[in-house]
mmCIF file with all atom_site columns, C-alpha atoms and ligand atoms in Angstrom:
data_model
loop_
_atom_site.group_PDB
_atom_site.id
_atom_site.type_symbol
_atom_site.label_atom_id
_atom_site.label_alt_id
_atom_site.label_comp_id
_atom_site.label_asym_id
_atom_site.label_entity_id
_atom_site.label_seq_id
_atom_site.pdbx_PDB_ins_code
_atom_site.Cartn_x
_atom_site.Cartn_y
_atom_site.Cartn_z
_atom_site.occupancy
_atom_site.B_iso_or_equiv
_atom_site.pdbx_formal_charge
_atom_site.auth_seq_id
_atom_site.auth_comp_id
_atom_site.auth_asym_id
_atom_site.auth_atom_id
_atom_site.pdbx_PDB_model_num
ATOM   1   C CA . MET R 1 1   ? -65.396 73.107  -34.027 1.00 0.00 ? 1   MET R CA 1
ATOM   2   C CA . ILE R 1 2   ? -66.485 73.062  -37.418 1.00 0.00 ? 2   ILE R CA 1
ATOM   3   C CA . LYS R 1 3   ? -67.049 75.918  -39.855 1.00 0.00 ? 3   LYS R CA 1
ATOM   4   C CA . THR R 1 4   ? -69.393 74.792  -42.393 1.00 0.00 ? 4   THR R CA 1
ATOM   5   C CA . ASP R 1 5   ? -72.371 76.376  -44.477 1.00 0.00 ? 5   ASP R CA 1
ATOM   6   C CA . ILE R 1 6   ? -75.804 76.872  -43.301 1.00 0.00 ? 6   ILE R CA 1
ATOM   7   C CA . SER R 1 7   ? -77.070 74.280  -45.903 1.00 0.00 ? 7   SER R CA 1
ATOM   8   C CA . ASP R 1 8   ? -74.909 71.585  -44.166 1.00 0.00 ? 8   ASP R CA 1
ATOM   9   C CA . CYS R 1 9   ? -76.150 72.603  -40.693 1.00 0.00 ? 9   CYS R CA 1
ATOM   10  C CA . ARG R 1 10  ? -77.701 70.004  -38.370 1.00 0.00 ? 10  ARG R CA 1
ATOM   11  C CA . PHE R 1 11  ? -80.136 72.421  -37.005 1.00 0.00 ? 11  PHE R CA 1
ATOM   12  C CA . ALA R 1 12  ? -81.124 74.914  -40.375 1.00 0.00 ? 12  ALA R CA 1
ATOM   13  C CA . ASP R 1 13  ? -84.572 75.729  -38.936 1.00 0.00 ? 13  ASP R CA 1
ATOM   14  C CA . LEU R 1 14  ? -83.094 76.459  -35.453 1.00 0.00 ? 14  LEU R CA 1
ATOM   15  C CA . VAL R 1 15  ? -80.511 78.605  -36.675 1.00 0.00 ? 15  VAL R CA 1
ATOM   16  C CA . GLU R 1 16  ? -82.985 80.730  -39.008 1.00 0.00 ? 16  GLU R CA 1
ATOM   17  C CA . LYS R 1 17  ? -85.252 80.999  -35.751 1.00 0.00 ? 17  LYS R CA 1
ATOM   18  C CA . ALA R 1 18  ? -82.449 82.383  -33.966 1.00 0.00 ? 18  ALA R CA 1
ATOM   19  C CA . ARG R 1 19  ? -81.359 84.684  -37.103 1.00 0.00 ? 19  ARG R CA 1
ATOM   20  C CA . GLN R 1 20  ? -85.283 86.112  -36.981 1.00 0.00 ? 20  GLN R CA 1
ATOM   21  C CA . ALA R 1 21  ? -84.969 86.791  -33.366 1.00 0.00 ? 21  ALA R CA 1
ATOM   22  C CA . THR R 1 22  ? -82.315 89.226  -33.876 1.00 0.00 ? 22  THR R CA 1
ATOM   23  C CA . GLU R 1 23  ? -85.079 91.402  -35.287 1.00 0.00 ? 23  GLU R CA 1
ATOM   24  C CA . ASN R 1 24  ? -86.418 92.023  -32.076 1.00 0.00 ? 24  ASN R CA 1
ATOM   25  C CA . SER R 1 25  ? -83.393 93.052  -30.165 1.00 0.00 ? 25  SER R CA 1
ATOM   26  C CA . TYR R 1 26  ? -83.329 95.979  -27.806 1.00 0.00 ? 26  TYR R CA 1
ATOM   27  C CA . CYS R 1 27  ? -79.672 97.152  -28.264 1.00 0.00 ? 27  CYS R CA 1
ATOM   28  C CA . PRO R 1 28  ? -80.040 100.895 -28.190 1.00 0.00 ? 28  PRO R CA 1
ATOM   29  C CA . TYR R 1 29  ? -76.743 100.788 -26.297 1.00 0.00 ? 29  TYR R CA 1
ATOM   30  C CA . SER R 1 30  ? -74.514 98.666  -28.110 1.00 0.00 ? 30  SER R CA 1
ATOM   31  C CA . SER R 1 31  ? -76.155 98.448  -31.479 1.00 0.00 ? 31  SER R CA 1
ATOM   32  C CA . TYR R 1 32  ? -75.297 94.671  -31.309 1.00 0.00 ? 32  TYR R CA 1
ATOM   33  C CA . LYS R 1 33  ? -78.099 92.541  -32.157 1.00 0.00 ? 33  LYS R CA 1
ATOM   34  C CA . VAL R 1 34  ? -77.970 88.928  -30.835 1.00 0.00 ? 34  VAL R CA 1
ATOM   35  C CA . GLY R 1 35  ? -80.754 86.378  -31.382 1.00 0.00 ? 35  GLY R CA 1
ATOM   36  C CA . SER R 1 36  ? -81.219 82.957  -29.738 1.00 0.00 ? 36  SER R CA 1
ATOM   37  C CA . ALA R 1 37  ? -83.643 79.837  -30.235 1.00 0.00 ? 37  ALA R CA 1
ATOM   38  C CA . VAL R 1 38  ? -83.425 76.305  -27.948 1.00 0.00 ? 38  VAL R CA 1
ATOM   39  C CA . LEU R 1 39  ? -85.236 73.370  -28.815 1.00 0.00 ? 39  LEU R CA 1
ATOM   40  C CA . THR R 1 40  ? -86.631 71.545  -25.836 1.00 0.00 ? 40  THR R CA 1
ATOM   41  C CA . ASP R 1 41  ? -86.867 67.664  -25.632 1.00 0.00 ? 41  ASP R CA 1
ATOM   42  C CA . ASP R 1 42  ? -90.667 68.057  -25.935 1.00 0.00 ? 42  ASP R CA 1
ATOM   43  C CA . GLY R 1 43  ? -90.302 69.479  -29.526 1.00 0.00 ? 43  GLY R CA 1
ATOM   44  C CA . ARG R 1 44  ? -90.903 72.995  -28.591 1.00 0.00 ? 44  ARG R CA 1
ATOM   45  C CA . VAL R 1 45  ? -88.739 75.960  -29.624 1.00 0.00 ? 45  VAL R CA 1
ATOM   46  C CA . PHE R 1 46  ? -88.650 79.199  -27.544 1.00 0.00 ? 46  PHE R CA 1
ATOM   47  C CA . THR R 1 47  ? -86.704 82.206  -28.975 1.00 0.00 ? 47  THR R CA 1
ATOM   48  C CA . GLY R 1 48  ? -85.096 85.152  -27.449 1.00 0.00 ? 48  GLY R CA 1
ATOM   49  C CA . CYS R 1 49  ? -83.100 88.464  -28.079 1.00 0.00 ? 49  CYS R CA 1
ATOM   50  C CA . ASN R 1 50  ? -80.676 90.780  -26.118 1.00 0.00 ? 50  ASN R CA 1
ATOM   51  C CA . ILE R 1 51  ? -82.543 93.118  -24.160 1.00 0.00 ? 51  ILE R CA 1
ATOM   52  C CA . GLU R 1 52  ? -80.463 96.204  -22.966 1.00 0.00 ? 52  GLU R CA 1
ATOM   53  C CA . ASN R 1 53  ? -81.092 98.545  -20.114 1.00 0.00 ? 53  ASN R CA 1
ATOM   54  C CA . GLY R 1 54  ? -79.756 102.084 -19.527 1.00 0.00 ? 54  GLY R CA 1
ATOM   55  C CA . SER R 1 55  ? -78.540 100.447 -15.868 1.00 0.00 ? 55  SER R CA 1
ATOM   56  C CA . TYR R 1 56  ? -76.179 98.244  -17.981 1.00 0.00 ? 56  TYR R CA 1
ATOM   57  C CA . SER R 1 57  ? -75.543 95.541  -15.068 1.00 0.00 ? 57  SER R CA 1
ATOM   58  C CA . ALA R 1 58  ? -79.333 94.803  -15.895 1.00 0.00 ? 58  ALA R CA 1
ATOM   59  C CA . VAL R 1 59  ? -78.822 93.601  -19.743 1.00 0.00 ? 59  VAL R CA 1
ATOM   60  C CA . VAL R 1 60  ? -79.740 90.246  -20.391 1.00 0.00 ? 60  VAL R CA 1
ATOM   61  C CA . CYS R 1 61  ? -78.518 87.993  -23.651 1.00 0.00 ? 61  CYS R CA 1
ATOM   62  C CA . ALA R 1 62  ? -80.507 86.329  -26.022 1.00 0.00 ? 62  ALA R CA 1
ATOM   63  C CA . GLU R 1 63  ? -79.733 83.124  -24.872 1.00 0.00 ? 63  GLU R CA 1
ATOM   64  C CA . ARG R 1 64  ? -80.958 83.518  -21.065 1.00 0.00 ? 64  ARG R CA 1
ATOM   65  C CA . VAL R 1 65  ? -84.007 85.161  -22.783 1.00 0.00 ? 65  VAL R CA 1
ATOM   66  C CA . ALA R 1 66  ? -84.509 81.670  -24.482 1.00 0.00 ? 66  ALA R CA 1
ATOM   67  C CA . VAL R 1 67  ? -83.739 79.697  -21.788 1.00 0.00 ? 67  VAL R CA 1
ATOM   68  C CA . PHE R 1 68  ? -85.648 81.269  -19.234 1.00 0.00 ? 68  PHE R CA 1
ATOM   69  C CA . LYS R 1 69  ? -89.037 81.354  -21.500 1.00 0.00 ? 69  LYS R CA 1
ATOM   70  C CA . ALA R 1 70  ? -88.210 77.672  -21.939 1.00 0.00 ? 70  ALA R CA 1
ATOM   71  C CA . VAL R 1 71  ? -87.598 76.776  -18.378 1.00 0.00 ? 71  VAL R CA 1
ATOM   72  C CA . SER R 1 72  ? -91.140 79.048  -17.661 1.00 0.00 ? 72  SER R CA 1
ATOM   73  C CA . GLU R 1 73  ? -93.028 77.402  -19.778 1.00 0.00 ? 73  GLU R CA 1
ATOM   74  C CA . GLY R 1 74  ? -92.430 74.222  -18.048 1.00 0.00 ? 74  GLY R CA 1
ATOM   75  C CA . ALA R 1 75  ? -89.679 72.579  -20.133 1.00 0.00 ? 75  ALA R CA 1
ATOM   76  C CA . LYS R 1 76  ? -86.629 71.698  -18.039 1.00 0.00 ? 76  LYS R CA 1
ATOM   77  C CA . HIS R 1 77  ? -84.545 69.679  -20.895 1.00 0.00 ? 77  HIS R CA 1
ATOM   78  C CA . ILE R 1 78  ? -82.969 71.367  -24.067 1.00 0.00 ? 78  ILE R CA 1
ATOM   79  C CA . ALA R 1 79  ? -81.754 69.360  -26.882 1.00 0.00 ? 79  ALA R CA 1
ATOM   80  C CA . ALA R 1 80  ? -80.284 72.181  -29.172 1.00 0.00 ? 80  ALA R CA 1
ATOM   81  C CA . VAL R 1 81  ? -79.146 75.729  -29.086 1.00 0.00 ? 81  VAL R CA 1
ATOM   82  C CA . ALA R 1 82  ? -78.499 78.169  -31.571 1.00 0.00 ? 82  ALA R CA 1
ATOM   83  C CA . VAL R 1 83  ? -77.504 81.610  -31.511 1.00 0.00 ? 83  VAL R CA 1
ATOM   84  C CA . ALA R 1 84  ? -77.257 84.314  -34.177 1.00 0.00 ? 84  ALA R CA 1
ATOM   85  C CA . SER R 1 85  ? -75.652 87.867  -34.973 1.00 0.00 ? 85  SER R CA 1
ATOM   86  C CA . ASP R 1 86  ? -75.006 90.005  -37.535 1.00 0.00 ? 86  ASP R CA 1
ATOM   87  C CA . GLU R 1 87  ? -71.469 90.772  -36.300 1.00 0.00 ? 87  GLU R CA 1
ATOM   88  C CA . GLY R 1 88  ? -68.130 89.941  -37.231 1.00 0.00 ? 88  GLY R CA 1
ATOM   89  C CA . SER R 1 89  ? -66.721 86.424  -37.727 1.00 0.00 ? 89  SER R CA 1
ATOM   90  C CA . PRO R 1 90  ? -65.778 84.462  -35.581 1.00 0.00 ? 90  PRO R CA 1
ATOM   91  C CA . VAL R 1 91  ? -68.633 85.578  -32.632 1.00 0.00 ? 91  VAL R CA 1
ATOM   92  C CA . PRO R 1 92  ? -67.530 83.689  -29.447 1.00 0.00 ? 92  PRO R CA 1
ATOM   93  C CA . PHE R 1 93  ? -71.469 83.168  -28.375 1.00 0.00 ? 93  PHE R CA 1
ATOM   94  C CA . PRO R 1 94  ? -72.467 82.196  -26.269 1.00 0.00 ? 94  PRO R CA 1
ATOM   95  C CA . CYS R 1 95  ? -70.773 84.476  -23.215 1.00 0.00 ? 95  CYS R CA 1
ATOM   96  C CA . GLY R 1 96  ? -69.612 82.734  -20.108 1.00 0.00 ? 96  GLY R CA 1
ATOM   97  C CA . VAL R 1 97  ? -72.487 83.330  -17.839 1.00 0.00 ? 97  VAL R CA 1
ATOM   98  C CA . CYS R 1 98  ? -74.805 81.891  -20.508 1.00 0.00 ? 98  CYS R CA 1
ATOM   99  C CA . ARG R 1 99  ? -72.870 78.837  -21.107 1.00 0.00 ? 99  ARG R CA 1
ATOM   100 C CA . GLN R 1 100 ? -72.950 78.344  -17.356 1.00 0.00 ? 100 GLN R CA 1
ATOM   101 C CA . VAL R 1 101 ? -76.785 78.882  -17.257 1.00 0.00 ? 101 VAL R CA 1
ATOM   102 C CA . LEU R 1 102 ? -77.130 76.133  -20.569 1.00 0.00 ? 102 LEU R CA 1
ATOM   103 C CA . THR R 1 103 ? -75.207 73.545  -18.634 1.00 0.00 ? 103 THR R CA 1
ATOM   104 C CA . GLU R 1 104 ? -78.207 73.542  -15.709 1.00 0.00 ? 104 GLU R CA 1
ATOM   105 C CA . PHE R 1 105 ? -80.658 72.379  -18.510 1.00 0.00 ? 105 PHE R CA 1
ATOM   106 C CA . CYS R 1 106 ? -78.544 70.785  -21.403 1.00 0.00 ? 106 CYS R CA 1
ATOM   107 C CA . THR R 1 107 ? -76.060 67.658  -21.393 1.00 0.00 ? 107 THR R CA 1
ATOM   108 C CA . PRO R 1 108 ? -72.274 67.922  -22.226 1.00 0.00 ? 108 PRO R CA 1
ATOM   109 C CA . ASP R 1 109 ? -73.042 66.950  -25.619 1.00 0.00 ? 109 ASP R CA 1
ATOM   110 C CA . THR R 1 110 ? -75.840 69.342  -26.623 1.00 0.00 ? 110 THR R CA 1
ATOM   111 C CA . PRO R 1 111 ? -75.276 71.103  -29.898 1.00 0.00 ? 111 PRO R CA 1
ATOM   112 C CA . VAL R 1 112 ? -74.682 74.646  -29.814 1.00 0.00 ? 112 VAL R CA 1
ATOM   113 C CA . ILE R 1 113 ? -74.771 76.150  -33.015 1.00 0.00 ? 113 ILE R CA 1
ATOM   114 C CA . VAL R 1 114 ? -73.551 79.816  -33.691 1.00 0.00 ? 114 VAL R CA 1
ATOM   115 C CA . PHE R 1 115 ? -74.415 81.763  -36.674 1.00 0.00 ? 115 PHE R CA 1
ATOM   116 C CA . ASP R 1 116 ? -72.148 84.926  -37.388 1.00 0.00 ? 116 ASP R CA 1
ATOM   117 C CA . GLY R 1 117 ? -71.708 87.971  -39.730 1.00 0.00 ? 117 GLY R CA 1
ATOM   118 C CA . ASP R 1 118 ? -70.232 86.195  -42.298 1.00 0.00 ? 118 ASP R CA 1
ATOM   119 C CA . HIS R 1 119 ? -73.048 83.640  -42.239 1.00 0.00 ? 119 HIS R CA 1
ATOM   120 C CA . SER R 1 120 ? -70.670 81.017  -41.201 1.00 0.00 ? 120 SER R CA 1
ATOM   121 C CA . VAL R 1 121 ? -71.762 78.147  -38.906 1.00 0.00 ? 121 VAL R CA 1
ATOM   122 C CA . TYR R 1 122 ? -69.928 76.863  -36.188 1.00 0.00 ? 122 TYR R CA 1
ATOM   123 C CA . ASP R 1 123 ? -71.176 73.623  -34.537 1.00 0.00 ? 123 ASP R CA 1
ATOM   124 C CA . PHE R 1 124 ? -69.880 73.151  -30.828 1.00 0.00 ? 124 PHE R CA 1
ATOM   125 C CA . THR R 1 125 ? -71.168 70.903  -28.171 1.00 0.00 ? 125 THR R CA 1
ATOM   126 C CA . LEU R 1 126 ? -71.722 72.472  -24.791 1.00 0.00 ? 126 LEU R CA 1
ATOM   127 C CA . ASP R 1 127 ? -68.530 70.583  -23.414 1.00 0.00 ? 127 ASP R CA 1
ATOM   128 C CA . GLU R 1 128 ? -66.628 72.307  -25.775 1.00 0.00 ? 128 GLU R CA 1
ATOM   129 C CA . LEU R 1 129 ? -67.534 75.661  -24.775 1.00 0.00 ? 129 LEU R CA 1
ATOM   130 C CA . ILE R 1 130 ? -67.499 75.239  -21.075 1.00 0.00 ? 130 ILE R CA 1
ATOM   131 C CA . PRO R 1 131 ? -65.363 72.081  -20.067 1.00 0.00 ? 131 PRO R CA 1
ATOM   132 C CA . PHE R 1 132 ? -65.201 71.295  -16.152 1.00 0.00 ? 132 PHE R CA 1
ATOM   133 C CA . ALA R 1 133 ? -68.561 73.197  -15.784 1.00 0.00 ? 133 ALA R CA 1
ATOM   134 C CA . PHE R 1 134 ? -69.273 74.346  -12.256 1.00 0.00 ? 134 PHE R CA 1
ATOM   135 C CA . GLU R 1 135 ? -72.322 71.973  -10.627 1.00 0.00 ? 135 GLU R CA 1
ATOM   136 C CA . ILE R 1 136 ? -73.493 71.219  -7.285  1.00 0.00 ? 136 ILE R CA 1
ATOM   137 C CA . GLU R 1 137 ? -75.801 68.451  -6.240  1.00 0.00 ? 137 GLU R CA 1
ATOM   138 C CA . LYS R 1 138 ? -79.538 69.162  -6.354  1.00 0.00 ? 138 LYS R CA 1
ATOM   139 C CA . GLY R 1 139 ? -80.944 69.293  -2.848  1.00 0.00 ? 139 GLY R CA 1
HETATM 140 N N1 . THU H 2 .   ? -75.028 89.384  -25.821 1.00 0.00 ? 201 THU H N1 1
HETATM 141 C C1 . THU H 2 .   ? -75.829 87.989  -26.040 1.00 0.00 ? 201 THU H C1 1
HETATM 142 O O1 . THU H 2 .   ? -76.819 88.405  -26.285 1.00 0.00 ? 201 THU H O1 1
HETATM 143 N N2 . THU H 2 .   ? -75.236 87.089  -26.010 1.00 0.00 ? 201 THU H N2 1
HETATM 144 C C2 . THU H 2 .   ? -74.043 86.664  -25.754 1.00 0.00 ? 201 THU H C2 1
HETATM 145 O O2 . THU H 2 .   ? -73.746 85.600  -25.447 1.00 0.00 ? 201 THU H O2 1
HETATM 146 C C3 . THU H 2 .   ? -72.839 87.894  -25.623 1.00 0.00 ? 201 THU H C3 1
HETATM 147 C C4 . THU H 2 .   ? -73.304 89.227  -25.692 1.00 0.00 ? 201 THU H C4 1
HETATM 148 C C5 . THU H 2 .   ? -75.347 90.878  -26.106 1.00 0.00 ? 201 THU H C5 1
HETATM 149 C C6 . THU H 2 .   ? -75.454 91.377  -24.703 1.00 0.00 ? 201 THU H C6 1
HETATM 150 C C7 . THU H 2 .   ? -75.436 93.060  -25.555 1.00 0.00 ? 201 THU H C7 1
HETATM 151 O O3 . THU H 2 .   ? -76.831 93.383  -25.290 1.00 0.00 ? 201 THU H O3 1
HETATM 152 C C8 . THU H 2 .   ? -74.615 92.798  -26.420 1.00 0.00 ? 201 THU H C8 1
HETATM 153 O O4 . THU H 2 .   ? -74.607 91.774  -26.950 1.00 0.00 ? 201 THU H O4 1
HETATM 154 C C9 . THU H 2 .   ? -73.359 93.216  -26.431 1.00 0.00 ? 201 THU H C9 1
HETATM 155 O O5 . THU H 2 .   ? -72.755 92.741  -25.181 1.00 0.00 ? 201 THU H O5 1
#
């Protein structure tokens, strides 16, 4: 994990799109705004925000919204992931469920860049966040 300045960030544009996506966050229950942006291997960028629900188990994280938007538009390979929040530092994003979802469409060395409330950038690989990930052979 490297803590650095946004200007040194490998994916500054992607991080900025994730930050902008926090503005669409629908979080009337937690007031916890999260945004995400994923870069697909064909050069497209898909963004997402967290979307909450009065039935709490229906809440979906920003990262999964971005990934599912990408996959539903025909993308199957994600080259980089950014997550942003105004919350404190360090922010332990993505959550475990989102890490597992990312393993399906990323490789272990896919960069996952986290931008937090201190405006610090954490530069991970997916493998650092979810080593020994669950997978089964595709049928
Ligand atoms: N949340 C995300 O969007 N991404 C994460 O990785 C963790 C949590 C959202 C879900 C919920 O709307 C709020 O943050 C508080 O848990």
